[in-house]
Amino acid sequence: MNYAAIKYCDIANGPGVRTSLFVSGCTHHCPGCFNEVAWDFGCGQPFEKAVRNEIFASCKPDYVAGLSLLGGEPMEPENQKALLPFVRNFKALYPDKTVWCYSGYTFEQLTGQAPSRARCAETDALLQLLDVLVDGPFVQSLYDISLRFRGSSNQRLLDLPKSLAAGKPVLWVDKPVFSTHTMD
């Protein structure tokens, strides 16, 4: 697997400060995609051990809330094969930090409830490791700059553990970062 970019101290792709890994390769080719260069599976650099270790180290500070996986398309079968052991290691190192995944595939496609080329031997195990799935393709006509953590209104922010347990999509509920307690 190749990666197109890594953003450290990212605050746009999930709550809090995060490290965001943009993998290469996507077969969706959504019109208006913000990262069209990453459609090519050969884009960027190889996702080697040194890169993985650098990402792990970047997430060590307490102020880093977690890891976000974007693309390209993390859930392309070619990418799942490399991401599964990486995310397993991340969760072993940082069990209290969250992993968000942005996918043009829907929850229903990834769980086998609807046909999809994304389903492969790694899919179920990878889904079990994710905290939030932002699902659905980017749709230019539904683009809305006011949406938090997504580009178009068809995309859902799903609490993945709750969704998998229920067997249906369960929306993620944003928790306030700051206390509402006022000082007297």
PDB file of C-alpha atoms in Angstrom:
ATOM      1  CA  MET A   1       0.000   0.000   0.000  1.00  0.00           C
ATOM      2  CA  ASN A   2       1.067   3.560  -0.666  1.00  0.00           C
ATOM      3  CA  TYR A   3       0.041   6.686   1.158  1.00  0.00           C
ATOM      4  CA  ALA A   4      -0.548  10.096  -0.375  1.00  0.00           C
ATOM      5  CA  ALA A   5      -0.069  12.234   2.752  1.00  0.00           C
ATOM      6  CA  ILE A   6       0.084  12.306   6.530  1.00  0.00           C
ATOM      7  CA  LYS A   7      -1.228  15.277   8.495  1.00  0.00           C
ATOM      8  CA  TYR A   8       0.011  15.642  12.036  1.00  0.00           C
ATOM      9  CA  CYS A   9      -1.935  17.806  14.501  1.00  0.00           C
ATOM     10  CA  ASP A  10      -4.995  17.650  12.232  1.00  0.00           C
ATOM     11  CA  ILE A  11      -8.220  19.129  13.656  1.00  0.00           C
ATOM     12  CA  ALA A  12     -10.435  18.745  10.578  1.00  0.00           C
ATOM     13  CA  ASN A  13     -10.920  14.971  10.356  1.00  0.00           C
ATOM     14  CA  GLY A  14     -12.420  14.002  13.690  1.00  0.00           C
ATOM     15  CA  PRO A  15     -12.671  15.489  17.160  1.00  0.00           C
ATOM     16  CA  GLY A  16      -9.617  16.866  18.912  1.00  0.00           C
ATOM     17  CA  VAL A  17      -6.072  16.796  17.595  1.00  0.00           C
ATOM     18  CA  ARG A  18      -5.410  13.750  15.410  1.00  0.00           C
ATOM     19  CA  THR A  19      -2.924  12.213  13.043  1.00  0.00           C
ATOM     20  CA  SER A  20      -4.553  11.667   9.647  1.00  0.00           C
ATOM     21  CA  LEU A  21      -3.263   9.098   7.170  1.00  0.00           C
ATOM     22  CA  PHE A  22      -4.356   9.575   3.563  1.00  0.00           C
ATOM     23  CA  VAL A  23      -3.938   6.250   1.771  1.00  0.00           C
ATOM     24  CA  SER A  24      -3.536   5.957  -1.992  1.00  0.00           C
ATOM     25  CA  GLY A  25      -6.023   4.253  -4.262  1.00  0.00           C
ATOM     26  CA  CYS A  26      -9.724   4.765  -4.827  1.00  0.00           C
ATOM     27  CA  THR A  27     -12.116   3.318  -7.369  1.00  0.00           C
ATOM     28  CA  HIS A  28     -15.075   5.611  -6.535  1.00  0.00           C
ATOM     29  CA  HIS A  29     -13.801   8.660  -8.473  1.00  0.00           C
ATOM     30  CA  CYS A  30     -16.428  10.970  -6.939  1.00  0.00           C
ATOM     31  CA  PRO A  31     -16.892  14.172  -8.977  1.00  0.00           C
ATOM     32  CA  GLY A  32     -15.607  17.092  -6.910  1.00  0.00           C
ATOM     33  CA  CYS A  33     -13.356  14.906  -4.745  1.00  0.00           C
ATOM     34  CA  PHE A  34     -10.962  17.043  -2.675  1.00  0.00           C
ATOM     35  CA  ASN A  35      -8.150  14.493  -3.050  1.00  0.00           C
ATOM     36  CA  GLU A  36      -8.347  13.324  -6.660  1.00  0.00           C
ATOM     37  CA  VAL A  37      -4.575  12.815  -6.822  1.00  0.00           C
ATOM     38  CA  ALA A  38      -4.952   9.941  -4.332  1.00  0.00           C
ATOM     39  CA  TRP A  39      -7.185   7.904  -6.671  1.00  0.00           C
ATOM     40  CA  ASP A  40      -4.050   6.312  -8.136  1.00  0.00           C
ATOM     41  CA  PHE A  41      -2.903   3.307  -6.066  1.00  0.00           C
ATOM     42  CA  GLY A  42       0.682   4.199  -7.018  1.00  0.00           C
ATOM     43  CA  CYS A  43       0.450   7.778  -5.723  1.00  0.00           C
ATOM     44  CA  GLY A  44       2.754   8.874  -2.920  1.00  0.00           C
ATOM     45  CA  GLN A  45       5.175   6.739  -0.957  1.00  0.00           C
ATOM     46  CA  PRO A  46       5.219   3.119   0.264  1.00  0.00           C
ATOM     47  CA  PHE A  47       3.643   2.613   3.699  1.00  0.00           C
ATOM     48  CA  GLU A  48       6.762   1.144   5.275  1.00  0.00           C
ATOM     49  CA  LYS A  49       7.598   0.266   8.876  1.00  0.00           C
ATOM     50  CA  ALA A  50       9.424   3.562   9.493  1.00  0.00           C
ATOM     51  CA  VAL A  51       6.328   5.505   8.406  1.00  0.00           C
ATOM     52  CA  ARG A  52       4.061   3.408  10.620  1.00  0.00           C
ATOM     53  CA  ASN A  53       6.397   3.964  13.577  1.00  0.00           C
ATOM     54  CA  GLU A  54       6.433   7.711  12.921  1.00  0.00           C
ATOM     55  CA  ILE A  55       2.623   7.746  13.015  1.00  0.00           C
ATOM     56  CA  PHE A  56       2.598   5.728  16.247  1.00  0.00           C
ATOM     57  CA  ALA A  57       5.066   8.180  17.827  1.00  0.00           C
ATOM     58  CA  SER A  58       3.017  11.189  16.697  1.00  0.00           C
ATOM     59  CA  CYS A  59      -0.001   9.848  18.576  1.00  0.00           C
ATOM     60  CA  LYS A  60       1.790   9.353  21.897  1.00  0.00           C
ATOM     61  CA  PRO A  61       1.144  12.813  23.458  1.00  0.00           C
ATOM     62  CA  ASP A  62      -1.938  12.979  25.662  1.00  0.00           C
ATOM     63  CA  TYR A  63      -3.351  15.866  23.616  1.00  0.00           C
ATOM     64  CA  VAL A  64      -3.644  13.628  20.523  1.00  0.00           C
ATOM     65  CA  ALA A  65      -7.154  12.121  20.485  1.00  0.00           C
ATOM     66  CA  GLY A  66      -6.497   9.500  17.835  1.00  0.00           C
ATOM     67  CA  LEU A  67      -5.951   8.451  14.262  1.00  0.00           C
ATOM     68  CA  SER A  68      -8.036   9.175  11.156  1.00  0.00           C
ATOM     69  CA  LEU A  69      -7.870   7.066   7.985  1.00  0.00           C
ATOM     70  CA  LEU A  70      -8.773   8.792   4.730  1.00  0.00           C
ATOM     71  CA  GLY A  71      -7.837   8.556   1.116  1.00  0.00           C
ATOM     72  CA  GLY A  72      -8.015   7.668  -1.516  1.00  0.00           C
ATOM     73  CA  GLU A  73     -10.158   4.931  -0.028  1.00  0.00           C
ATOM     74  CA  PRO A  74      -9.042   3.059   3.114  1.00  0.00           C
ATOM     75  CA  MET A  75     -11.626   0.318   2.545  1.00  0.00           C
ATOM     76  CA  GLU A  76     -10.408  -0.729  -0.885  1.00  0.00           C
ATOM     77  CA  PRO A  77      -9.450  -4.399  -0.415  1.00  0.00           C
ATOM     78  CA  GLU A  78      -5.845  -3.633  -1.393  1.00  0.00           C
ATOM     79  CA  ASN A  79      -5.636  -1.079   1.428  1.00  0.00           C
ATOM     80  CA  GLN A  80      -7.447  -3.137   4.055  1.00  0.00           C
ATOM     81  CA  LYS A  81      -4.683  -5.761   3.887  1.00  0.00           C
ATOM     82  CA  ALA A  82      -2.094  -3.211   5.050  1.00  0.00           C
ATOM     83  CA  LEU A  83      -4.379  -1.247   7.375  1.00  0.00           C
ATOM     84  CA  LEU A  84      -5.619  -4.198   9.441  1.00  0.00           C
ATOM     85  CA  PRO A  85      -2.276  -5.009  11.146  1.00  0.00           C
ATOM     86  CA  PHE A  86      -1.456  -1.300  11.419  1.00  0.00           C
ATOM     87  CA  VAL A  87      -4.735  -0.465  13.188  1.00  0.00           C
ATOM     88  CA  ARG A  88      -4.402  -3.569  15.405  1.00  0.00           C
ATOM     89  CA  ASN A  89      -1.004  -2.305  16.534  1.00  0.00           C
ATOM     90  CA  PHE A  90      -2.342   1.226  17.011  1.00  0.00           C
ATOM     91  CA  LYS A  91      -5.187  -0.028  19.236  1.00  0.00           C
ATOM     92  CA  ALA A  92      -2.738  -2.179  21.241  1.00  0.00           C
ATOM     93  CA  LEU A  93      -0.512   0.863  21.828  1.00  0.00           C
ATOM     94  CA  TYR A  94      -3.324   3.355  22.411  1.00  0.00           C
ATOM     95  CA  PRO A  95      -6.499   1.574  23.563  1.00  0.00           C
ATOM     96  CA  ASP A  96      -8.058   4.837  24.773  1.00  0.00           C
ATOM     97  CA  LYS A  97      -7.523   6.759  21.520  1.00  0.00           C
ATOM     98  CA  THR A  98     -10.076   6.648  18.719  1.00  0.00           C
ATOM     99  CA  VAL A  99      -9.760   5.510  15.129  1.00  0.00           C
ATOM    100  CA  TRP A 100     -11.935   7.228  12.545  1.00  0.00           C
ATOM    101  CA  CYS A 101     -12.265   5.941   8.992  1.00  0.00           C
ATOM    102  CA  TYR A 102     -13.631   7.869   6.020  1.00  0.00           C
ATOM    103  CA  SER A 103     -15.035   5.618   3.314  1.00  0.00           C
ATOM    104  CA  GLY A 104     -17.038   6.102   0.148  1.00  0.00           C
ATOM    105  CA  TYR A 105     -18.513   2.683   0.852  1.00  0.00           C
ATOM    106  CA  THR A 106     -21.586   2.578   3.080  1.00  0.00           C
ATOM    107  CA  PHE A 107     -21.983   0.672   6.324  1.00  0.00           C
ATOM    108  CA  GLU A 108     -24.354  -1.655   4.520  1.00  0.00           C
ATOM    109  CA  GLN A 109     -21.791  -2.379   1.789  1.00  0.00           C
ATOM    110  CA  LEU A 110     -18.944  -2.922   4.245  1.00  0.00           C
ATOM    111  CA  THR A 111     -20.959  -5.283   6.445  1.00  0.00           C
ATOM    112  CA  GLY A 112     -22.236  -7.355   3.516  1.00  0.00           C
ATOM    113  CA  GLN A 113     -25.843  -6.155   3.750  1.00  0.00           C
ATOM    114  CA  ALA A 114     -25.472  -4.696   0.236  1.00  0.00           C
ATOM    115  CA  PRO A 115     -23.198  -5.872  -2.592  1.00  0.00           C
ATOM    116  CA  SER A 116     -19.743  -4.319  -2.676  1.00  0.00           C
ATOM    117  CA  ARG A 117     -16.270  -4.954  -4.030  1.00  0.00           C
ATOM    118  CA  ALA A 118     -14.910  -3.723  -0.673  1.00  0.00           C
ATOM    119  CA  ARG A 119     -15.801  -6.913   1.217  1.00  0.00           C
ATOM    120  CA  CYS A 120     -12.725  -9.079   1.687  1.00  0.00           C
ATOM    121  CA  ALA A 121     -11.126 -11.338   4.293  1.00  0.00           C
ATOM    122  CA  GLU A 122      -9.957  -8.346   6.372  1.00  0.00           C
ATOM    123  CA  THR A 123     -13.153  -6.261   6.382  1.00  0.00           C
ATOM    124  CA  ASP A 124     -14.920  -7.589   9.474  1.00  0.00           C
ATOM    125  CA  ALA A 125     -11.781  -7.545  11.625  1.00  0.00           C
ATOM    126  CA  LEU A 126     -10.912  -4.008  10.509  1.00  0.00           C
ATOM    127  CA  LEU A 127     -14.434  -2.734  11.187  1.00  0.00           C
ATOM    128  CA  GLN A 128     -14.214  -4.147  14.736  1.00  0.00           C
ATOM    129  CA  LEU A 129     -11.208  -1.888  15.394  1.00  0.00           C
ATOM    130  CA  LEU A 130     -12.824   1.355  14.221  1.00  0.00           C
ATOM    131  CA  ASP A 131     -14.620   3.774  16.519  1.00  0.00           C
ATOM    132  CA  VAL A 132     -16.300   5.975  13.910  1.00  0.00           C
ATOM    133  CA  LEU A 133     -17.050   5.352  10.250  1.00  0.00           C
ATOM    134  CA  VAL A 134     -17.835   8.330   8.053  1.00  0.00           C
ATOM    135  CA  ASP A 135     -19.587   6.487   5.251  1.00  0.00           C
ATOM    136  CA  GLY A 136     -20.885   7.161   1.786  1.00  0.00           C
ATOM    137  CA  PRO A 137     -19.451   8.726  -1.337  1.00  0.00           C
ATOM    138  CA  PHE A 138     -18.923  12.458  -1.628  1.00  0.00           C
ATOM    139  CA  VAL A 139     -21.811  13.906  -3.664  1.00  0.00           C
ATOM    140  CA  GLN A 140     -21.045  17.334  -5.121  1.00  0.00           C
ATOM    141  CA  SER A 141     -24.716  18.400  -5.290  1.00  0.00           C
ATOM    142  CA  LEU A 142     -25.037  17.664  -1.541  1.00  0.00           C
ATOM    143  CA  TYR A 143     -21.844  19.527  -0.585  1.00  0.00           C
ATOM    144  CA  ASP A 144     -22.354  21.605   2.556  1.00  0.00           C
ATOM    145  CA  ILE A 145     -19.504  23.556   4.131  1.00  0.00           C
ATOM    146  CA  SER A 146     -21.402  23.767   7.450  1.00  0.00           C
ATOM    147  CA  LEU A 147     -21.278  20.010   8.047  1.00  0.00           C
ATOM    148  CA  ARG A 148     -18.866  18.866  10.731  1.00  0.00           C
ATOM    149  CA  PHE A 149     -16.314  16.189   9.729  1.00  0.00           C
ATOM    150  CA  ARG A 150     -17.860  15.419   6.322  1.00  0.00           C
ATOM    151  CA  GLY A 151     -18.301  16.998   2.925  1.00  0.00           C
ATOM    152  CA  SER A 152     -21.800  16.124   1.731  1.00  0.00           C
ATOM    153  CA  SER A 153     -25.083  15.629   3.559  1.00  0.00           C
ATOM    154  CA  ASN A 154     -25.512  12.000   2.451  1.00  0.00           C
ATOM    155  CA  GLN A 155     -22.438  11.002   4.466  1.00  0.00           C
ATOM    156  CA  ARG A 156     -23.103   9.628   7.949  1.00  0.00           C
ATOM    157  CA  LEU A 157     -20.952   9.703  11.067  1.00  0.00           C
ATOM    158  CA  LEU A 158     -21.531   6.266  12.575  1.00  0.00           C
ATOM    159  CA  ASP A 159     -20.663   4.967  16.018  1.00  0.00           C
ATOM    160  CA  LEU A 160     -19.202   1.752  14.677  1.00  0.00           C
ATOM    161  CA  PRO A 161     -19.223  -0.432  17.814  1.00  0.00           C
ATOM    162  CA  LYS A 162     -22.901   0.432  18.394  1.00  0.00           C
ATOM    163  CA  SER A 163     -23.715  -0.005  14.697  1.00  0.00           C
ATOM    164  CA  LEU A 164     -22.072  -3.425  14.524  1.00  0.00           C
ATOM    165  CA  ALA A 165     -23.853  -4.548  17.710  1.00  0.00           C
ATOM    166  CA  ALA A 166     -27.228  -3.343  16.393  1.00  0.00           C
ATOM    167  CA  GLY A 167     -26.653  -4.656  12.852  1.00  0.00           C
ATOM    168  CA  LYS A 168     -27.728  -1.269  11.505  1.00  0.00           C
ATOM    169  CA  PRO A 169     -26.308   2.260  11.361  1.00  0.00           C
ATOM    170  CA  VAL A 170     -26.227   4.119  14.678  1.00  0.00           C
ATOM    171  CA  LEU A 171     -25.219   7.763  14.424  1.00  0.00           C
ATOM    172  CA  TRP A 172     -22.201   9.017  16.355  1.00  0.00           C
ATOM    173  CA  VAL A 173     -23.032  11.540  19.066  1.00  0.00           C
ATOM    174  CA  ASP A 174     -20.530  14.345  19.456  1.00  0.00           C
ATOM    175  CA  LYS A 175     -19.424  14.835  23.044  1.00  0.00           C
ATOM    176  CA  PRO A 176     -18.661  18.375  24.181  1.00  0.00           C
ATOM    177  CA  VAL A 177     -14.943  19.071  24.499  1.00  0.00           C
ATOM    178  CA  PHE A 178     -15.376  21.801  27.074  1.00  0.00           C
ATOM    179  CA  SER A 179     -17.315  21.679  30.309  1.00  0.00           C
ATOM    180  CA  THR A 180     -20.460  23.781  30.528  1.00  0.00           C
ATOM    181  CA  HIS A 181     -19.741  24.406  34.214  1.00  0.00           C
ATOM    182  CA  THR A 182     -19.315  28.070  34.936  1.00  0.00           C
ATOM    183  CA  MET A 183     -16.963  29.470  37.514  1.00  0.00           C
ATOM    184  CA  ASP A 184     -18.610  31.267  40.448  1.00  0.00           C
TER     185      ASP A 184
END
